[in-house]
Amino acid sequence: MESGGGCCGGGKKSKQTNNQNQMGLRTQNNLGITDPFARSRPQKSNSSQSSVIEAKVVLLGDSGVGKSSIAQRFCRGIFSDTHDVTIGGAYLQQTITLNNNTNAQSQQAVQESSQVKMHIWDTGGSEKFRSMVSLYYKDAAAAIICYDVSDEKSFNSVFYWINEMLNNNNNDSDNFVMALCGNKADLDAALKKISFQNASDVAKKHNMILAECSAKTGEGVQQMFKKIAEKIVLLKKMENGQQ
């Protein structure tokens, strides 16, 4: 997917991926989705499990920060040091089951909607593919903006990706979730160039969930997606005037 560098990178562009995601515009056949716009705002499933909320989530950030590895770790529980660059986008999905051990603000919403099925779009961060990435912003319920804790340039680019998401997503900014993810948290402290405080300042300014994680070890990955799922559920309930 994107070239990783350091301890983790993106996913890999296999023949199977090419067949399922031709230039990022096709997805896995079992969903019957043919473009990145098909999964829009959070919505309850039409299946018998009416408590399942479906939501489109996009991963954004510069090439090499490890977006693909984060997606692979979350959805498949795997990590690989061998990666190619993501062209356009790749599709994965994962369902989170939320229990009632949540903060007071979101507990009621979680009790009534215990599952969030995430339709995850892992986008390419290379500059030459950025015009394609904009296709994936539409109707996103959440965006995870990633940077490499050992790479100042990738952190500086966070502001570009925030503006891209705010300017191109057709949902109101109050109705979708943004998270700031510092990847490669497993690196030695001497190699880290972005302090947690610096990241926290950016996250607070833009009302973002903040997480430092490691796609390589799995540290913090599940916790980040869980926080995103909880906020998606809460916003859905507020949108329906139920909380």
XYZ file of C-alpha atoms in Angstrom:
243
model
C 0.000 0.000 0.000
C 2.204 2.957 0.948
C 5.918 2.644 1.433
C 6.448 2.364 5.150
C 9.953 3.249 6.193
C 11.046 2.840 9.791
C 9.357 0.129 11.756
C 6.149 0.036 9.820
C 4.724 1.023 6.514
C 1.634 0.630 4.441
C -0.039 -2.412 2.997
C 0.977 -4.180 -0.193
C -0.441 -3.990 -3.686
C -1.090 -7.605 -4.678
C -2.780 -9.059 -7.759
C -5.787 -9.763 -5.585
C -5.891 -6.152 -4.454
C -5.679 -4.972 -8.062
C -8.665 -7.135 -8.976
C -10.743 -5.929 -6.049
C -9.647 -2.298 -6.044
C -8.912 -1.262 -9.621
C -7.357 2.200 -9.130
C -9.199 2.408 -5.813
C -12.656 2.431 -7.349
C -13.801 -1.122 -6.679
C -14.259 -3.033 -3.457
C -14.716 -6.581 -2.294
C -17.446 -8.379 -4.198
C -19.308 -9.642 -1.154
C -20.456 -6.094 -0.422
C -21.549 -5.236 -3.934
C -19.958 -1.786 -3.659
C -18.606 -0.360 -6.883
C -17.280 3.010 -5.788
C -16.070 4.808 -2.664
C -19.294 6.773 -2.377
C -21.488 3.739 -1.748
C -21.011 3.719 2.028
C -22.105 7.114 3.229
C -23.052 8.540 6.571
C -23.505 6.257 9.597
C -26.634 4.215 9.050
C -28.322 1.288 10.685
C -28.052 -1.974 8.848
C -31.159 -3.316 7.125
C -30.300 -6.799 8.361
C -31.937 -8.497 11.313
C -29.225 -7.001 13.521
C -30.808 -3.565 13.577
C -28.322 -2.361 16.198
C -25.433 -2.430 13.702
C -24.365 1.023 12.507
C -22.422 1.129 9.245
C -19.883 3.902 8.727
C -17.298 4.883 6.142
C -13.842 5.604 7.600
C -10.915 7.031 5.616
C -7.235 6.893 6.544
C -5.274 9.964 5.436
C -1.664 11.053 5.712
C 1.631 11.205 3.868
C 3.084 8.190 2.117
C 5.125 6.003 4.445
C 3.480 6.869 7.751
C 1.911 3.414 8.019
C -1.760 3.904 7.141
C -1.984 0.544 5.417
C -0.268 -1.210 8.293
C -2.690 0.354 10.768
C -5.635 -0.859 8.681
C -4.149 -4.342 8.339
C -3.411 -4.545 12.059
C -6.939 -3.500 12.986
C -8.833 -5.590 10.436
C -6.616 -8.674 10.153
C -4.317 -8.572 13.159
C -1.198 -8.756 10.984
C 1.897 -6.695 10.239
C 4.388 -6.962 7.398
C 7.663 -5.135 6.794
C 7.292 -5.604 3.020
C 5.082 -3.027 1.338
C 4.457 -1.210 -1.911
C 2.889 2.191 -2.446
C -0.898 2.454 -2.280
C -2.324 3.751 -5.552
C -5.690 5.408 -5.056
C -7.168 3.413 -2.198
C -7.740 -0.055 -0.804
C -10.788 -1.336 1.032
C -11.114 -3.288 4.282
C -13.915 -3.753 6.759
C -14.177 -4.585 10.436
C -16.975 -4.603 12.990
C -16.458 -3.349 16.529
C -18.702 -4.614 19.301
C -18.991 -2.041 22.061
C -19.770 -3.051 25.620
C -21.218 -0.888 28.358
C -17.843 -0.091 29.933
C -17.697 3.326 28.316
C -17.497 6.876 29.560
C -20.649 8.445 30.938
C -21.152 10.666 27.903
C -21.471 7.813 25.424
C -22.814 4.993 27.607
C -26.506 5.364 26.728
C -25.804 5.403 23.004
C -23.606 2.329 23.225
C -26.209 0.383 25.189
C -28.698 0.821 22.356
C -26.283 0.428 19.414
C -23.621 -2.069 20.349
C -21.904 -2.623 16.988
C -20.275 -0.402 14.383
C -19.340 -1.914 11.031
C -16.500 0.175 9.629
C -15.961 0.346 5.876
C -12.339 1.445 5.846
C -10.651 3.160 2.919
C -6.855 3.162 3.097
C -5.753 5.992 0.800
C -2.465 6.672 -0.955
C -0.459 9.565 0.470
C 1.927 10.198 -2.416
C 1.561 13.677 -3.906
C 1.078 12.377 -7.443
C -1.975 10.375 -6.328
C -3.612 13.065 -4.174
C -6.159 14.007 -6.826
C -7.446 10.434 -6.598
C -7.553 10.473 -2.793
C -10.122 13.277 -2.817
C -12.634 10.771 -4.222
C -12.727 9.045 -0.861
C -13.653 12.020 1.319
C -17.309 12.103 0.333
C -19.785 11.004 3.002
C -17.110 9.805 5.408
C -18.322 9.294 8.959
C -14.750 9.448 10.253
C -11.242 10.319 9.138
C -8.010 9.118 10.739
C -5.155 11.476 9.916
C -1.867 9.680 10.431
C 1.701 10.833 10.952
C 4.992 9.167 11.837
C 6.227 10.138 15.322
C 9.806 10.072 13.983
C 9.104 12.268 10.943
C 8.494 16.004 11.398
C 7.488 16.463 7.762
C 4.650 13.979 8.105
C 3.410 15.819 11.206
C 3.540 19.185 9.445
C 1.428 17.668 6.662
C -1.317 16.897 9.166
C -2.667 20.430 8.659
C -2.953 19.837 4.908
C -4.938 16.650 5.470
C -7.202 18.297 8.043
C -8.053 21.080 5.599
C -8.572 18.594 2.783
C -11.056 16.649 4.871
C -12.917 19.722 6.100
C -13.137 21.240 2.619
C -14.114 18.113 0.686
C -16.301 16.019 2.960
C -19.943 16.881 2.319
C -20.938 16.131 5.914
C -21.024 19.017 8.373
C -17.847 19.106 10.477
C -19.928 18.585 13.624
C -21.335 15.349 12.206
C -18.192 13.389 11.532
C -15.276 12.199 13.620
C -11.640 13.111 13.118
C -8.762 11.331 14.828
C -5.072 12.206 14.906
C -2.890 9.103 14.953
C 0.839 9.105 15.677
C 2.156 5.807 14.331
C 5.402 3.961 15.184
C 5.032 4.616 18.904
C 7.189 1.540 19.545
C 10.329 3.407 18.452
C 12.968 4.348 21.023
C 12.388 7.736 22.621
C 15.584 9.073 21.048
C 14.095 8.533 17.582
C 10.817 10.303 18.277
C 10.607 13.877 17.005
C 6.967 14.678 17.731
C 6.032 15.033 21.385
C 2.667 13.900 22.668
C 2.053 17.462 23.855
C 2.549 18.902 20.361
C 0.112 16.385 18.943
C -2.318 17.045 21.777
C -2.340 20.776 21.005
C -3.303 20.081 17.380
C -5.951 17.550 18.363
C -7.583 19.905 20.853
C -7.633 22.767 18.364
C -9.498 20.676 15.801
C -11.614 18.607 18.224
C -9.875 15.380 17.243
C -9.444 12.085 19.037
C -5.723 11.656 19.747
C -3.867 8.357 19.722
C -0.281 7.195 19.584
C -0.075 3.644 18.322
C 2.154 1.047 16.728
C 0.961 -0.987 13.777
C 4.008 -3.192 14.332
C 3.192 -4.240 17.912
C -0.527 -3.467 17.874
C -0.193 -1.001 20.740
C -3.098 1.444 20.837
C -4.668 0.428 17.516
C -7.809 -1.286 18.817
C -8.274 1.399 21.455
C -8.195 4.157 18.836
C -10.801 2.508 16.621
C -12.986 1.823 19.649
C -12.968 5.517 20.601
C -13.888 6.411 17.030
C -16.735 3.880 17.040
C -18.086 5.235 20.319
C -18.147 8.767 18.961
C -19.804 7.636 15.716
C -22.573 6.033 17.772
C -22.956 9.132 19.920
C -23.182 11.455 16.905
C -25.718 9.152 15.290
C -27.910 9.290 18.374
C -27.604 13.082 18.549
C -28.472 13.357 14.862
C -31.642 11.387 15.517
C -32.502 13.624 18.462
C -32.259 10.733 20.885
C -29.610 12.184 23.168
